[in-house]
Amino acid sequence: MGKGGEGCGKGEMITSRPTADPDVFPAWAKDIQECEKRYQVNKKLGLSSAEVENRRKIYGYNELEKHEGQSIWSLILEQFNDTLVRILLVAAVVSFVLAWYDGEEGGEMEITAFVEPLVIFLILIVNAFVGVWQENNAEKALEALKEIQSEQATVIRDGVKIPNLPAKELVPGDIIELKVGDKVPADMRVLELVSSTLRVEQGSLTGESEAVNKTNKLVNEDADIQGKRSMVFAGTTVVNGNCFCLVTQIGMETEIGKVHAQIHVAAQSEEDTPLKKKLNEFGEVLTMIIGVVCVFVWLINVKYFLSWEFVDGWPRNFKFSFEKCTYYFEIAVALAVAAIPEGLPAVITTCLALGTRKMAQKNALVRKLPSVETLGCTTVICSDKTGTLTTNQMAVAKLVAMGGDAGTLRSFRVDGTTYNPSDGKIHDWPSGGMDANLQTIAKIAAICNDAGVTHSDNKFVAHGMPTEAAIKVLVEKMGLPKGSLSGGSAGSDILRCCQWWNEYERRIATLEFDRDRKSMGVIVNSKSGRRSLLVKGAVENLLERSSKMQLCDGSVVPLDQNSRNLVSCALQDVSSCQLRCLGFAYKDELPEFETYDGGDDHPAHDLLLDPSNYSSIESNLTFVGLVGLRVSYIVSMTAFRIVLIIFFSGELIVLAAAFKCLQDPPREEVHQAIVDCKAAGIRVMVITGDNKDTAEAICREIGVFGPTEDISSNSLIGKEFMELLDKKAHLRQSGGLLFSRAEPRHKQEIVRLLKEDGEVVAMTGDGVNDAPALKLADIGIAMGIAGTEVAKEASDMVLADDNFSTIVAAIGEGRSIYDNMKAFIRYMISSNIGEVASIFLTAALGIPEGLIPVQLLWVNLVTDGPPATALGFNPPDKDIMKKPPRRSDDSLITAWILFRYLVIGLYVGMATVGVFVIWYTHGSFLGIDLSGDGHTLVRYSQLANWGQCSSWENFTVSPFTAGTQVFSFENNPCDYFQGGKVKAMTLSLSVLVAIEMFNSLNALSEDGSLLTMPPWVNPWLLLAMSVSFGLHFLILYVPFLAQVFGIVPLSFNEWLLVLAVAFPVILIDEILKFIGRSTSGIQSSRQRPLKPKSE
């Protein structure tokens, strides 16, 4: 149509092999006879059945390979390739063996002993299940890719046309017929155009923003896919025309097959997220620390289970107690359980899951949980242009119609950027409805049009030419003539106005578009029985064949020179905006077709069979208007000055009517999103298959580049980038970067180099050609509305609204989630340090153990869980998107934070051990009376040497009460240090729980005081603390649970003691936070004067 059919076969090549590959026959660069000779086929007869079978043995079937995925067992084993998980597994096995040993001995605590290993095993099973489920989804992108392949084809074999042959049975050399709406079944060379033109929609494969004209003429051998206009590719769709083609590549050798292979390779190279890497590093350090501490604890207690005498200077008479050796080994296991944050995997999963819900509310649908955290450290966004930064939907931007005389124009601004008729309105529209001129515009735009628009999967999709679809959407925005009945009798409500016009005047013949006359016409039969010709085409051609123009009241006046100049000026304005112009005209005088009804037996039908007659039929037109179509899609919204001028009948009548500007506009919200990215320290790179001029103009419009910025070094085509000697140096440039005419291998290379340079890369895209890079990136982001299923399945996150600004909002949410995850990771680790300190002090001092493994497991999994999860609801910092992104190698815990939590951990250890000692040695503490239960007080020296109790003379112990129980030790007073420690052990456990609840308040902010960030800023944390205390009360006051955990109820005074010992942890951390703030302030003030020098 118009000039648009020329020179628009530009796209991106998606093959991973250059055309210089000697194994690839360059069919696009050979004439038809040479292609037939190469493939030993006659285009009229096709291949013989025997030859088809021979070639199938060589080339196989036309289908994509199915890669064998990992077996379920290998996936399960892979989940245990994690340091923390391996530590847990060893601890569980050792605990199980010890529990079994205790059971054989008939120990009264055998139920308690089995709880610990079983719970740990349960954690490992759930973790493995989630991991296998995620891995199992990895290959779905490959399955989705197969769905876009054609299932059937029309083939010529043995001189016979075979319709609906399964596409998988095609072989190289087959002759295929393609028609409008057909999906291309293989990569093929165009042999013959049956219609005047052939256009193929291949944007999802190549990234082009409009359908591409195809030809049967050869092109240069070194042409990229933008220049391969003589080839059609598998998975693309014919939107206009009819042709015969020669199959050149099938299956994995097609361009879509190479994308399939690239997705598979990218899937194999997926890396751990930054957080998982940090946790693995932490696990390795933890393993070393646990090993050293456990060995040290065991060594300092060797004297209790191994003794000897020196005889003649040599050790003799060794005495070994297996029972005590096992006891201290159990202490070492308890130490390991205390050091491992068993609840951390569950809390991280919960926090990420809650994060996905928050993001879903902002239209960011996360498919893989770790992606939530990865977003927070994104440093580079590599964005596709077509469909991501732009709508990839043609749209009318302005309509200019004639006034009351031939010398005036009326201008209407049209909102909207999509195929949704409800997206936007026409400004300054006549209050009385459409006048005759506007009705004529609407009628021609609706009837002389083969496109359609449908609504499916929450998106509006164009069928046919995007330009025609956009014009139909304009008709819907224009509405119906005043007084008409609304809607058609049938059909979709989406195009109800177009339906009405097509029922008002029925189309009975089509004069197909050709390059010579550059127009398309339709003959219609109105309800009054009158025949009319409606035409659209190149404005210059229609002006030459027009003699009249129509005014706004419907009157027709001669198209004089002044009127022609008016139209020419409008045309020049449109052309200066790099818009393709499409004119409209009509003709009422059709004597040859007065009685024509579309039948083959009518004499006028012979005129329609010969396209050479079309120009004479389309003469003496009435010019009605023109439409401006964006050729390269680069016109700024402020530059739209277009004229839809329509012509009517007979002579050229410039209906000086109207002109419409159609475009693939940038999304309105993208400019602000780019500004936000720059403020957040995130670089934006645009990687597109479209041509360079188009992409540069869009990048200037959305703010990637400044309006007058010199971008000669920032904008390269993909081939130029691949030829650079130092590609990383180019990628390190500050500011935005643009890569146009990029192939999938270029996109993958860019992502790979950025990741090697330490960047965390988010890649956006919507097409098949984007899938390999989406898979390779740290986080692949697909478009939910315009995106292909292949892109969605290859991605980590899908944008439900295709809104680029949603990415920026999701990054902000990701940063907030990461900060909160750091808060609860620090909280849980500090709690574990306290538990380790408690057990270590117990072993070092030689007193009875105050905490057993099952109690530590309960604290780590259940009691700590709710507060840690609630920390994930901490409100984000107000300036979170004003800070630069953290690097992926930033440490979770700085040296100062580690020191702080070592101090806190040491206090936790001293408090839990101290309260144990206090109960045994003090009748009161801080004015709190502890003698109410009647327990016997001992000296600290006795408590520290309780193992020698049997040798003490006259050592007696009085009975004491705990709840409703009475503990008596008449038969064995020494059991006071084992069976009688149940009250002291309960106090230790309660102090540990209380301290960790108070410590969760400390974790609200890394450095902020509770005075500036009070607890109620996160009400969920207060609720979680209540839940944790409630759970602790549950195991204290339910007899069965108290027996399982080896604890007893506490009195009111004992609870006062617990709170008195636990509360100082807040004061200690407040002092440490104050020191940290003061230190950082001093460092900042010292660094400030140095800044000018560094600059």
Tab-separated table of C-alpha atoms in Angstrom, residues 186-357:
chain	number	residue	atom	x	y	z
A	186	ALA	CA	9.701	-24.503	7.298
A	187	ASP	CA	12.387	-22.125	6.067
A	188	MET	CA	11.630	-21.647	2.362
A	189	ARG	CA	12.720	-19.798	-0.774
A	190	VAL	CA	9.920	-17.844	-2.470
A	191	LEU	CA	9.554	-19.145	-6.054
A	192	GLU	CA	6.450	-17.451	-7.420
A	193	LEU	CA	4.020	-14.766	-6.232
A	194	VAL	CA	0.470	-15.611	-7.262
A	195	SER	CA	-0.770	-12.301	-5.851
A	196	SER	CA	0.762	-8.914	-6.550
A	197	THR	CA	2.279	-8.695	-3.085
A	198	LEU	CA	3.270	-11.025	-0.274
A	199	ARG	CA	3.669	-9.820	3.299
A	200	VAL	CA	4.723	-11.920	6.266
A	201	GLU	CA	4.446	-11.117	9.977
A	202	GLN	CA	7.726	-12.317	11.471
A	203	GLY	CA	8.124	-9.866	14.360
A	204	SER	CA	7.925	-12.526	17.075
A	205	LEU	CA	10.882	-14.274	15.460
A	206	THR	CA	12.978	-11.333	14.293
A	207	GLY	CA	11.903	-8.338	16.360
A	208	GLU	CA	10.655	-6.282	13.420
A	209	SER	CA	7.856	-3.864	14.152
A	210	GLU	CA	5.759	-4.448	11.016
A	211	ALA	CA	4.943	-7.096	8.457
A	212	VAL	CA	7.657	-7.616	5.834
A	213	ASN	CA	7.275	-7.547	2.044
A	214	LYS	CA	8.592	-10.691	0.355
A	215	THR	CA	9.726	-11.181	-3.249
A	216	ASN	CA	10.980	-14.000	-5.469
A	217	LYS	CA	13.965	-11.970	-6.696
A	218	LEU	CA	17.410	-12.933	-5.439
A	219	VAL	CA	19.322	-10.736	-2.956
A	220	ASN	CA	22.983	-10.397	-1.960
A	221	GLU	CA	24.551	-13.497	-0.486
A	222	ASP	CA	25.936	-11.617	2.525
A	223	ALA	CA	22.564	-10.052	3.351
A	224	ASP	CA	21.374	-10.363	6.907
A	225	ILE	CA	17.832	-11.454	7.541
A	226	GLN	CA	16.595	-7.913	7.094
A	227	GLY	CA	17.664	-8.222	3.494
A	228	LYS	CA	16.562	-11.815	2.859
A	229	ARG	CA	13.301	-10.784	1.274
A	230	SER	CA	13.216	-13.903	-0.872
A	231	MET	CA	12.973	-16.191	2.181
A	232	VAL	CA	10.125	-17.038	4.557
A	233	PHE	CA	10.842	-18.596	7.929
A	234	ALA	CA	9.207	-21.335	9.957
A	235	GLY	CA	6.737	-20.158	12.607
A	236	THR	CA	5.922	-16.846	10.873
A	237	THR	CA	2.502	-15.969	9.425
A	238	VAL	CA	1.348	-14.786	5.991
A	239	VAL	CA	-0.790	-11.665	6.425
A	240	ASN	CA	-1.220	-10.744	2.761
A	241	GLY	CA	-0.842	-12.527	-0.564
A	242	ASN	CA	-0.431	-15.969	-2.074
A	243	CYS	CA	2.755	-17.696	-3.256
A	244	PHE	CA	4.624	-20.918	-3.964
A	245	CYS	CA	7.844	-21.687	-2.080
A	246	LEU	CA	10.687	-24.216	-2.020
A	247	VAL	CA	11.586	-25.834	1.311
A	248	THR	CA	15.291	-25.259	2.026
A	249	GLN	CA	15.670	-26.110	5.749
A	250	ILE	CA	13.577	-28.200	8.131
A	251	GLY	CA	13.541	-29.058	11.822
A	252	MET	CA	16.557	-27.972	13.827
A	253	GLU	CA	18.206	-26.403	10.745
A	254	THR	CA	15.508	-23.740	10.516
A	255	GLU	CA	15.930	-20.379	12.213
A	256	ILE	CA	13.416	-21.334	14.875
A	257	GLY	CA	15.298	-24.607	15.354
A	258	LYS	CA	18.452	-22.662	16.092
A	259	VAL	CA	16.561	-20.596	18.677
A	260	HIS	CA	15.428	-23.902	20.197
A	261	ALA	CA	19.060	-25.021	20.487
A	262	GLN	CA	20.103	-21.683	21.996
A	263	ILE	CA	17.378	-21.898	24.658
A	264	HIS	CA	18.579	-25.377	25.584
A	265	VAL	CA	22.207	-24.208	25.869
A	266	ALA	CA	21.179	-21.160	27.919
A	267	ALA	CA	19.148	-23.385	30.255
A	268	GLN	CA	22.245	-25.472	30.963
A	269	SER	CA	24.243	-22.417	32.044
A	270	GLU	CA	21.832	-21.014	34.633
A	271	GLU	CA	23.634	-19.763	37.721
A	272	ASP	CA	22.712	-19.458	41.362
A	273	THR	CA	21.135	-16.190	42.480
A	274	PRO	CA	23.346	-13.694	44.370
A	275	LEU	CA	21.627	-14.564	47.650
A	276	LYS	CA	22.130	-18.303	47.184
A	277	LYS	CA	25.811	-17.714	46.455
A	278	LYS	CA	26.079	-15.718	49.679
A	279	LEU	CA	24.284	-18.417	51.656
A	280	ASN	CA	26.569	-21.082	50.174
A	281	GLU	CA	29.600	-19.037	51.194
A	282	PHE	CA	28.084	-18.589	54.626
A	283	GLY	CA	27.450	-22.338	54.821
A	284	GLU	CA	31.069	-23.129	54.018
A	285	VAL	CA	32.318	-20.757	56.709
A	286	LEU	CA	29.733	-22.151	59.104
A	287	THR	CA	30.916	-25.701	58.406
A	288	MET	CA	34.466	-24.776	59.307
A	289	ILE	CA	33.429	-22.906	62.448
A	290	ILE	CA	31.129	-25.716	63.602
A	291	GLY	CA	33.855	-28.278	63.060
A	292	VAL	CA	36.445	-26.302	64.991
A	293	VAL	CA	34.103	-25.451	67.890
A	294	CYS	CA	32.722	-28.990	68.168
A	295	VAL	CA	36.218	-30.489	68.283
A	296	PHE	CA	37.305	-27.860	70.823
A	297	VAL	CA	34.284	-28.506	73.054
A	298	TRP	CA	34.909	-32.225	72.919
A	299	LEU	CA	38.613	-31.780	73.711
A	300	ILE	CA	38.054	-29.595	76.782
A	301	ASN	CA	35.757	-32.327	78.156
A	302	VAL	CA	38.028	-35.279	77.407
A	303	LYS	CA	39.005	-35.386	81.095
A	304	TYR	CA	35.442	-36.431	81.975
A	305	PHE	CA	35.402	-39.635	79.888
A	306	LEU	CA	39.083	-40.467	79.409
A	307	SER	CA	41.695	-40.598	82.229
A	308	TRP	CA	45.065	-42.211	82.804
A	309	GLU	CA	47.959	-42.465	85.272
A	310	PHE	CA	51.624	-41.745	84.618
A	311	VAL	CA	53.967	-44.610	85.451
A	312	ASP	CA	57.670	-44.038	84.878
A	313	GLY	CA	56.847	-40.952	82.874
A	314	TRP	CA	54.506	-42.805	80.534
A	315	PRO	CA	50.685	-42.786	80.562
A	316	ARG	CA	49.282	-46.039	81.863
A	317	ASN	CA	46.009	-47.484	83.210
A	318	PHE	CA	43.664	-45.738	80.743
A	319	LYS	CA	40.050	-45.444	81.906
A	320	PHE	CA	37.399	-44.769	79.270
A	321	SER	CA	33.695	-44.126	79.923
A	322	PHE	CA	31.673	-44.809	76.783
A	323	GLU	CA	28.544	-43.410	78.419
A	324	LYS	CA	30.190	-40.062	79.182
A	325	CYS	CA	31.895	-40.014	75.784
A	326	THR	CA	28.488	-40.384	74.145
A	327	TYR	CA	27.074	-37.685	76.413
A	328	TYR	CA	29.690	-35.130	75.352
A	329	PHE	CA	29.327	-36.184	71.754
A	330	GLU	CA	25.637	-35.356	72.085
A	331	ILE	CA	26.676	-31.920	73.393
A	332	ALA	CA	28.769	-31.475	70.264
A	333	VAL	CA	25.759	-32.460	68.144
A	334	ALA	CA	23.638	-29.973	70.109
A	335	LEU	CA	26.254	-27.365	69.313
A	336	ALA	CA	25.930	-28.170	65.587
A	337	VAL	CA	22.148	-27.945	65.796
A	338	ALA	CA	22.472	-24.617	67.587
A	339	ALA	CA	24.850	-23.237	64.954
A	340	ILE	CA	22.696	-24.229	61.979
A	341	PRO	CA	19.778	-21.873	61.242
A	342	GLU	CA	17.401	-24.722	60.375
A	343	GLY	CA	14.505	-22.356	59.888
A	344	LEU	CA	16.376	-20.125	57.448
A	345	PRO	CA	15.393	-21.990	54.218
A	346	ALA	CA	11.730	-22.024	55.253
A	347	VAL	CA	11.726	-18.342	56.233
A	348	ILE	CA	13.493	-17.309	53.009
A	349	THR	CA	10.963	-19.269	50.945
A	350	THR	CA	8.081	-17.704	52.886
A	351	CYS	CA	9.474	-14.193	52.484
A	352	LEU	CA	10.016	-14.675	48.750
A	353	ALA	CA	6.510	-16.083	48.372
A	354	LEU	CA	5.066	-13.050	50.174
A	355	GLY	CA	7.188	-10.887	47.883
A	356	THR	CA	5.665	-12.515	44.825
A	357	ARG	CA	2.199	-11.614	46.126
